[in-house]
mmCIF file of C-alpha atoms and ligand atoms in Angstrom:
data_model
loop_
_atom_site.group_PDB
_atom_site.id
_atom_site.type_symbol
_atom_site.label_atom_id
_atom_site.label_comp_id
_atom_site.label_asym_id
_atom_site.label_seq_id
_atom_site.Cartn_x
_atom_site.Cartn_y
_atom_site.Cartn_z
ATOM 1 C CA MET A 153 -6.228 -2.933 -10.313
ATOM 2 C CA THR A 154 -6.794 -6.460 -10.982
ATOM 3 C CA HIS A 155 -7.879 -8.958 -8.370
ATOM 4 C CA ARG A 156 -4.476 -10.562 -8.551
ATOM 5 C CA THR A 157 -2.411 -7.558 -7.918
ATOM 6 C CA HIS A 158 -4.829 -6.581 -5.251
ATOM 7 C CA LEU A 159 -4.125 -9.944 -3.469
ATOM 8 C CA LEU A 160 -0.397 -9.515 -3.805
ATOM 9 C CA SER A 161 -0.409 -6.046 -2.378
ATOM 10 C CA ARG A 162 -2.439 -7.260 0.614
ATOM 11 C CA LEU A 163 0.140 -10.025 1.134
ATOM 12 C CA ALA A 164 2.951 -7.558 0.831
ATOM 13 C CA LEU A 165 1.254 -5.397 3.524
ATOM 14 C CA VAL A 166 0.957 -8.381 5.904
ATOM 15 C CA THR A 167 4.726 -9.072 5.485
ATOM 16 C CA LEU A 168 5.490 -5.444 5.905
ATOM 17 C CA LEU A 169 3.611 -5.122 9.173
ATOM 18 C CA ALA A 170 5.335 -8.222 10.543
ATOM 19 C CA SER A 171 8.836 -7.065 9.591
ATOM 20 C CA THR A 172 9.052 -3.362 10.395
ATOM 21 C CA ALA A 173 7.879 -3.393 14.035
ATOM 22 C CA ALA A 174 11.242 -1.983 15.085
ATOM 23 C CA SER A 175 11.274 0.981 12.809
ATOM 24 C CA ALA A 176 10.678 4.183 14.539
ATOM 25 C CA HIS A 177 11.049 6.661 11.663
ATOM 26 C CA VAL A 178 8.749 7.610 8.825
ATOM 27 C CA THR A 179 10.555 5.897 6.001
ATOM 28 C CA LEU A 180 10.379 4.647 2.332
ATOM 29 C CA PRO A 181 11.197 1.040 1.691
ATOM 30 C CA PRO A 182 15.036 0.619 1.012
ATOM 31 C CA GLY A 183 16.192 -0.520 -2.435
ATOM 32 C CA GLY A 184 15.545 2.634 -4.444
ATOM 33 C CA ALA A 185 13.828 3.132 -7.749
ATOM 34 C CA ALA A 186 14.927 3.494 -11.383
ATOM 35 C CA ALA A 187 15.439 7.077 -12.648
ATOM 36 C CA GLY A 188 12.585 8.139 -14.904
ATOM 37 C CA SER A 189 10.217 5.384 -13.653
ATOM 38 C CA ASP A 190 6.736 5.644 -12.359
ATOM 39 C CA TYR A 191 7.209 5.021 -8.563
ATOM 40 C CA GLU A 192 4.845 4.217 -5.907
ATOM 41 C CA ALA A 193 6.208 5.875 -2.731
ATOM 42 C CA ALA A 194 4.752 4.001 0.428
ATOM 43 C CA PHE A 195 5.580 6.041 3.505
ATOM 44 C CA ARG A 196 5.755 3.740 6.467
ATOM 45 C CA VAL A 197 4.454 5.230 9.662
ATOM 46 C CA GLY A 198 5.627 2.886 12.439
ATOM 47 C CA HIS A 199 4.431 4.641 15.752
ATOM 48 C CA ALA A 200 2.774 7.762 17.056
ATOM 49 C CA CYS A 201 4.745 10.848 18.151
ATOM 50 C CA LYS A 202 6.454 10.771 21.483
ATOM 51 C CA ASP A 203 4.127 10.466 24.417
ATOM 52 C CA ALA A 204 1.091 10.411 21.989
ATOM 53 C CA GLN A 205 -1.560 7.783 21.521
ATOM 54 C CA ALA A 206 -2.331 8.114 17.781
ATOM 55 C CA THR A 207 -1.209 9.643 14.562
ATOM 56 C CA THR A 208 -3.827 12.140 13.327
ATOM 57 C CA GLY A 209 -2.129 13.652 10.212
ATOM 58 C CA ILE A 210 0.593 13.043 7.720
ATOM 59 C CA THR A 211 1.922 15.765 5.386
ATOM 60 C CA VAL A 212 4.467 14.871 2.732
ATOM 61 C CA GLN A 213 6.588 17.436 0.922
ATOM 62 C CA LEU A 214 7.285 16.450 -2.557
ATOM 63 C CA PRO A 215 10.836 17.238 -3.717
ATOM 64 C CA ASP A 216 11.835 18.465 -7.191
ATOM 65 C CA GLY A 217 12.469 15.155 -8.962
ATOM 66 C CA PHE A 218 9.047 13.713 -8.075
ATOM 67 C CA ARG A 219 6.068 14.600 -10.132
ATOM 68 C CA LEU A 220 2.909 13.719 -8.454
ATOM 69 C CA SER A 221 0.279 11.723 -10.405
ATOM 70 C CA GLU A 222 -1.878 10.351 -7.617
ATOM 71 C CA ALA A 223 -2.231 10.273 -3.762
ATOM 72 C CA GLN A 224 -4.046 7.204 -2.371
ATOM 73 C CA ALA A 225 -7.081 7.990 -0.304
ATOM 74 C CA ARG A 226 -7.361 6.503 3.179
ATOM 75 C CA LYS A 227 -10.677 5.538 4.692
ATOM 76 C CA GLY A 228 -11.803 7.958 7.462
ATOM 77 C CA TRP A 229 -9.076 10.475 6.544
ATOM 78 C CA MET A 230 -9.304 13.677 4.507
ATOM 79 C CA LEU A 231 -6.792 13.974 1.608
ATOM 80 C CA ALA A 232 -5.508 17.245 0.051
ATOM 81 C CA SER A 233 -2.879 17.451 -2.561
ATOM 82 C CA ASN A 234 -0.970 19.991 -4.792
ATOM 83 C CA PRO A 235 2.144 19.554 -6.780
ATOM 84 C CA ARG A 236 4.307 20.380 -3.757
ATOM 85 C CA GLU A 237 2.568 18.684 -0.972
ATOM 86 C CA VAL A 238 0.198 15.780 -0.001
ATOM 87 C CA ALA A 239 -1.653 15.867 3.333
ATOM 88 C CA TRP A 240 -3.897 13.270 5.108
ATOM 89 C CA LYS A 241 -5.801 14.123 8.109
ATOM 90 C CA ALA A 242 -7.952 11.841 10.317
ATOM 91 C CA GLU A 243 -11.578 12.943 10.229
ATOM 92 C CA SER A 244 -12.147 11.972 13.858
ATOM 93 C CA PRO A 245 -10.167 10.438 16.842
ATOM 94 C CA ALA A 246 -11.908 7.215 15.880
ATOM 95 C CA THR A 247 -10.217 7.065 12.573
ATOM 96 C CA ALA A 248 -6.795 8.122 13.659
ATOM 97 C CA LEU A 249 -3.918 5.669 13.502
ATOM 98 C CA PRO A 250 -3.322 4.118 16.900
ATOM 99 C CA GLY A 251 0.346 4.092 18.070
ATOM 100 C CA SER A 252 0.297 0.307 18.188
ATOM 101 C CA GLU A 253 -0.532 -0.007 14.573
ATOM 102 C CA ARG A 254 1.512 0.540 11.449
ATOM 103 C CA ALA A 255 0.367 1.849 8.060
ATOM 104 C CA GLU A 256 1.462 3.067 4.625
ATOM 105 C CA PHE A 257 0.589 6.406 3.220
ATOM 106 C CA ILE A 258 0.988 6.138 -0.615
ATOM 107 C CA VAL A 259 1.722 8.548 -3.403
ATOM 108 C CA ARG A 260 2.488 7.723 -7.016
ATOM 109 C CA GLY A 261 4.392 9.851 -9.482
ATOM 110 C CA LYS A 262 7.160 10.068 -11.909
ATOM 111 C CA LEU A 263 10.847 10.219 -10.936
ATOM 112 C CA THR A 264 13.474 12.403 -12.299
ATOM 113 C CA ASP A 265 15.947 11.186 -14.985
ATOM 114 C CA GLN A 266 18.816 12.215 -12.671
ATOM 115 C CA PRO A 267 20.266 9.533 -10.423
ATOM 116 C CA GLY A 268 20.800 10.534 -6.821
ATOM 117 C CA PRO A 269 19.027 10.629 -3.495
ATOM 118 C CA LEU A 270 15.683 12.346 -3.227
ATOM 119 C CA TYR A 271 14.509 13.409 0.358
ATOM 120 C CA PHE A 272 10.795 13.663 1.266
ATOM 121 C CA LYS A 273 10.150 15.642 4.464
ATOM 122 C CA VAL A 274 7.204 14.306 6.399
ATOM 123 C CA LEU A 275 5.305 16.182 9.121
ATOM 124 C CA GLN A 276 3.569 13.616 11.404
ATOM 125 C CA THR A 277 0.921 15.107 13.724
ATOM 126 C CA CYS A 278 -0.565 13.278 16.525
ATOM 127 C CA ASP A 279 -3.279 13.641 19.210
ATOM 128 C CA LYS A 280 -0.494 15.117 21.296
ATOM 129 C CA GLY A 281 2.434 16.997 19.716
ATOM 130 C CA SER A 282 4.020 16.316 16.266
ATOM 131 C CA ALA A 283 7.273 14.881 14.720
ATOM 132 C CA ASP A 284 8.894 16.717 11.893
ATOM 133 C CA TRP A 285 10.727 14.122 9.825
ATOM 134 C CA ALA A 286 12.674 16.714 7.903
ATOM 135 C CA GLN A 287 16.453 16.622 8.650
ATOM 136 C CA LEU A 288 18.747 16.176 5.650
ATOM 137 C CA PRO A 289 22.268 14.785 5.743
ATOM 138 C CA GLY A 290 25.113 17.148 6.426
ATOM 139 C CA THR A 291 22.788 19.591 8.367
ATOM 140 C CA GLY A 292 23.741 19.816 11.976
ATOM 141 C CA ALA A 293 24.102 16.798 14.190
ATOM 142 C CA ASP A 294 25.855 13.668 12.900
ATOM 143 C CA LYS A 295 23.053 11.451 14.292
ATOM 144 C CA GLN A 296 19.740 12.634 13.030
ATOM 145 C CA ALA A 297 16.839 12.231 15.434
ATOM 146 C CA PHE A 298 14.372 13.127 12.724
ATOM 147 C CA PRO A 299 15.649 12.255 9.205
ATOM 148 C CA ALA A 300 13.574 12.992 6.197
ATOM 149 C CA ALA A 301 12.499 9.887 4.190
ATOM 150 C CA ARG A 302 15.228 8.990 1.645
ATOM 151 C CA LEU A 303 14.713 7.546 -1.804
ATOM 152 C CA ASP A 304 17.735 6.431 -3.904
ATOM 153 C CA VAL A 305 17.018 7.212 -7.579
ATOM 154 C CA LEU A 306 19.236 4.726 -9.516
ATOM 155 C CA ALA A 307 21.101 5.020 -12.815
ATOM 156 C CA PRO A 308 19.865 2.873 -15.766
ATOM 157 C CA GLY A 309 20.865 -0.741 -15.249
ATOM 158 C CA VAL A 310 21.196 -0.609 -11.373
ATOM 159 C CA ALA A 311 18.568 -2.924 -9.897
ATOM 160 C CA ALA A 312 16.055 -1.350 -7.417
ATOM 161 C CA VAL A 313 16.330 -4.155 -4.938
ATOM 162 C CA ASP A 314 17.299 -4.290 -1.356
ATOM 163 C CA VAL A 315 19.626 -7.185 -0.719
ATOM 164 C CA ARG A 316 20.642 -8.125 2.816
ATOM 165 C CA ASP A 317 21.639 -10.878 5.175
ATOM 166 C CA THR A 318 23.589 -12.696 2.372
ATOM 167 C CA TRP A 319 25.744 -15.805 3.115
ATOM 168 C CA VAL A 320 27.075 -18.853 1.462
ATOM 169 C CA ARG A 321 27.336 -22.158 3.113
ATOM 170 C CA PRO A 322 31.052 -23.147 3.673
ATOM 171 C CA THR A 323 32.435 -26.170 1.811
ATOM 172 C CA VAL A 324 35.079 -28.717 2.415
ATOM 173 C CA PRO A 325 37.721 -29.580 -0.121
ATOM 174 C CA GLY A 326 36.411 -31.794 -2.883
ATOM 175 C CA GLN A 327 32.780 -30.465 -2.431
ATOM 176 C CA SER A 328 31.496 -29.308 -5.772
ATOM 177 C CA GLY A 329 28.411 -27.389 -4.846
ATOM 178 C CA THR A 330 26.824 -25.300 -2.126
ATOM 179 C CA GLY A 331 24.063 -22.824 -1.531
ATOM 180 C CA ALA A 332 23.816 -19.034 -1.155
ATOM 181 C CA PHE A 333 21.093 -17.333 0.844
ATOM 182 C CA MET A 334 19.767 -13.741 1.224
ATOM 183 C CA LYS A 335 16.710 -11.525 1.683
ATOM 184 C CA LEU A 336 15.458 -9.569 -1.212
ATOM 185 C CA ASN A 337 12.959 -6.804 -1.421
ATOM 186 C CA ALA A 338 12.096 -4.837 -4.510
ATOM 187 C CA PRO A 339 10.130 -1.688 -3.605
ATOM 188 C CA SER A 340 8.696 -1.636 -7.136
ATOM 189 C CA GLY A 341 8.623 -5.342 -7.755
ATOM 190 C CA ALA A 342 11.037 -7.411 -9.886
ATOM 191 C CA ARG A 343 12.149 -10.866 -10.773
ATOM 192 C CA LEU A 344 15.496 -12.458 -9.988
ATOM 193 C CA VAL A 345 16.263 -14.103 -13.332
ATOM 194 C CA GLY A 346 19.800 -15.034 -12.874
ATOM 195 C CA VAL A 347 23.148 -15.117 -10.920
ATOM 196 C CA SER A 348 26.722 -15.283 -11.863
ATOM 197 C CA THR A 349 29.898 -15.600 -9.899
ATOM 198 C CA PRO A 350 33.585 -16.306 -10.795
ATOM 199 C CA ALA A 351 33.467 -18.946 -7.945
ATOM 200 C CA ALA A 352 31.282 -21.383 -9.594
ATOM 201 C CA GLY A 353 30.852 -22.734 -13.195
ATOM 202 C CA ILE A 354 27.115 -22.749 -12.802
ATOM 203 C CA ALA A 355 24.867 -20.565 -10.509
ATOM 204 C CA GLU A 356 21.079 -21.147 -10.599
ATOM 205 C CA VAL A 357 18.085 -20.028 -8.579
ATOM 206 C CA HIS A 358 16.607 -23.187 -7.080
ATOM 207 C CA GLU A 359 13.478 -24.030 -5.019
ATOM 208 C CA MET A 360 12.965 -27.000 -2.665
ATOM 209 C CA LYS A 361 9.680 -28.755 -3.094
ATOM 210 C CA MET A 362 8.003 -31.884 -1.758
ATOM 211 C CA GLU A 363 7.411 -34.391 -4.557
ATOM 212 C CA GLY A 364 5.406 -37.101 -2.920
ATOM 213 C CA ASP A 365 7.323 -37.694 0.325
ATOM 214 C CA THR A 366 10.730 -36.554 -1.125
ATOM 215 C CA MET A 367 12.091 -33.172 -0.874
ATOM 216 C CA ARG A 368 13.536 -32.285 -4.270
ATOM 217 C CA MET A 369 15.216 -29.071 -5.652
ATOM 218 C CA ARG A 370 14.946 -27.609 -9.125
ATOM 219 C CA GLU A 371 15.653 -24.477 -10.965
ATOM 220 C CA VAL A 372 12.976 -21.709 -10.713
ATOM 221 C CA LYS A 373 11.891 -21.401 -14.348
ATOM 222 C CA GLY A 374 11.354 -17.933 -15.617
ATOM 223 C CA GLY A 375 12.952 -16.264 -12.482
ATOM 224 C CA LEU A 376 11.934 -15.769 -8.814
ATOM 225 C CA THR A 377 9.133 -13.206 -8.532
ATOM 226 C CA LEU A 378 9.724 -10.547 -5.979
ATOM 227 C CA PRO A 379 6.302 -8.798 -5.334
ATOM 228 C CA ALA A 380 6.556 -5.111 -4.552
ATOM 229 C CA ARG A 381 7.634 -4.278 -0.961
ATOM 230 C CA GLN A 382 7.500 -7.994 0.097
ATOM 231 C CA THR A 383 10.650 -9.551 1.434
ATOM 232 C CA VAL A 384 11.491 -12.861 -0.279
ATOM 233 C CA GLU A 385 13.839 -14.933 1.771
ATOM 234 C CA LEU A 386 16.284 -17.406 0.165
ATOM 235 C CA LYS A 387 17.111 -19.762 2.906
ATOM 236 C CA PRO A 388 18.147 -23.509 3.607
ATOM 237 C CA SER A 389 15.270 -25.789 2.586
ATOM 238 C CA GLY A 390 13.561 -22.924 0.599
ATOM 239 C CA TYR A 391 14.640 -20.836 -2.334
ATOM 240 C CA HIS A 392 18.314 -20.693 -2.689
ATOM 241 C CA VAL A 393 21.048 -19.864 -5.229
ATOM 242 C CA MET A 394 22.798 -23.032 -6.199
ATOM 243 C CA LEU A 395 26.452 -22.803 -6.746
ATOM 244 C CA MET A 396 27.817 -25.740 -8.806
ATOM 245 C CA ASP A 397 31.168 -26.599 -10.312
ATOM 246 C CA LEU A 398 32.867 -24.592 -7.681
ATOM 247 C CA LYS A 399 36.392 -23.489 -8.739
ATOM 248 C CA GLN A 400 37.897 -23.871 -5.084
ATOM 249 C CA PRO A 401 36.793 -24.646 -1.603
ATOM 250 C CA LEU A 402 34.837 -21.861 0.083
ATOM 251 C CA PRO A 403 36.008 -21.813 3.660
ATOM 252 C CA LYS A 404 34.204 -19.762 6.448
ATOM 253 C CA GLY A 405 35.438 -16.173 6.307
ATOM 254 C CA ALA A 406 35.991 -16.103 2.496
ATOM 255 C CA THR A 407 33.880 -13.707 0.316
ATOM 256 C CA VAL A 408 32.199 -14.618 -2.933
ATOM 257 C CA PRO A 409 31.456 -11.864 -5.417
ATOM 258 C CA MET A 410 28.087 -12.326 -7.077
ATOM 259 C CA THR A 411 26.159 -10.461 -9.729
ATOM 260 C CA LEU A 412 22.480 -10.753 -9.441
ATOM 261 C CA ARG A 413 20.356 -10.113 -12.568
ATOM 262 C CA PHE A 414 16.859 -8.801 -12.349
ATOM 263 C CA GLU A 415 14.043 -7.827 -14.693
ATOM 264 C CA ASP A 416 11.126 -5.483 -14.030
ATOM 265 C CA ALA A 417 7.538 -6.041 -15.031
ATOM 266 C CA LYS A 418 8.282 -4.525 -18.493
ATOM 267 C CA GLY A 419 11.292 -6.751 -19.019
ATOM 268 C CA VAL A 420 13.929 -4.004 -18.387
ATOM 269 C CA ALA A 421 17.066 -5.728 -17.217
ATOM 270 C CA SER A 422 19.196 -4.562 -14.317
ATOM 271 C CA THR A 423 22.008 -5.991 -12.108
ATOM 272 C CA LEU A 424 23.426 -5.734 -8.580
ATOM 273 C CA ALA A 425 26.948 -6.762 -7.610
ATOM 274 C CA VAL A 426 27.154 -8.112 -3.926
ATOM 275 C CA GLN A 427 30.017 -9.452 -1.933
ATOM 276 C CA VAL A 428 28.694 -12.445 -0.119
ATOM 277 C CA PRO A 429 30.436 -13.748 3.055
ATOM 278 C CA VAL A 430 30.903 -17.518 3.544
ATOM 279 C CA GLY A 431 29.445 -18.825 6.818
ATOM 280 C CA ALA A 432 26.115 -18.667 8.410
ATOM 281 C CA PRO A 433 25.296 -15.445 10.138
ATOM 282 C CA GLU A 434 24.857 -15.367 13.963
ATOM 283 C CA GLY A 435 21.693 -17.074 15.099
ATOM 284 C CA THR A 436 21.146 -18.986 11.785
ATOM 285 C CA ALA A 437 20.719 -22.641 12.003
ATOM 286 C CA ALA A 438 22.899 -24.161 9.192
ATOM 287 C CA PRO A 439 21.953 -27.716 8.727
ATOM 288 C CA ALA A 440 24.069 -30.075 6.751
ATOM 289 C CA GLY A 441 24.353 -29.300 3.052
ATOM 290 C CA HIS A 442 21.702 -30.814 0.792
ATOM 291 C CA ALA A 443 22.687 -33.316 -1.818
ATOM 292 C CA HIS A 444 21.882 -32.658 -5.520
HETATM 293 CU CU1 CU B 249 19.794 -26.400 -5.168
#
């Protein structure tokens, strides 16, 4: 691992810790991964078992469709693995994971060529009791208390990127340009290299930057980097998708279809089609549109 990627992954972890405080389950990051790819599965453990103080063990069952290449050791924890299972166990109460902290338990391996969901069952043991994250869809209760961690294995060409909180700033008649905003998270890393939409003649990924004492925007050359498992937010006065040469006004309540184009580290191209609502989401301050 180079110094650079090490720094990036530390940054990613900081973001992760800040953004998943509410997650109770043991999960994999949303967004999926490409069929046939080498995948780093980072299981997020967000809290200890019910009424427990600390997590003392994590055992992950590896499904058919995931061929283990490596499990990442954890300081102060014993690690045991075989092709079916990886288990971490705290060597002492002092090295157990306190309930107030969050952590990732990481395995790397090769994914099946077959698109579709993969489920990893995870047994979490604690100083008191355990939690068996092992429920699969369609088994028993509608609302699963202890779902297994799910990974969406994606067909070739489908981008492994989680896109959420999308919106377009409304326009008034005669206005020729506006901005689109969203949160992007690529579990395996990617670059946003382009956007297209029938609503605009030109769509570009822009950044806002201070030049001297003037805020200016310009196209992000070479694409917007999405470090693995780090949420990158496109927002007013930051990165944004610039829609220019609008074909018609975009009133609040309308929907703009958009195709996002990505490339992975090897230059493999993929796309995601999203339907973006016009209008700022609740609680989002929407200052006046920026001039070009
Ligand atoms: Cu712009």
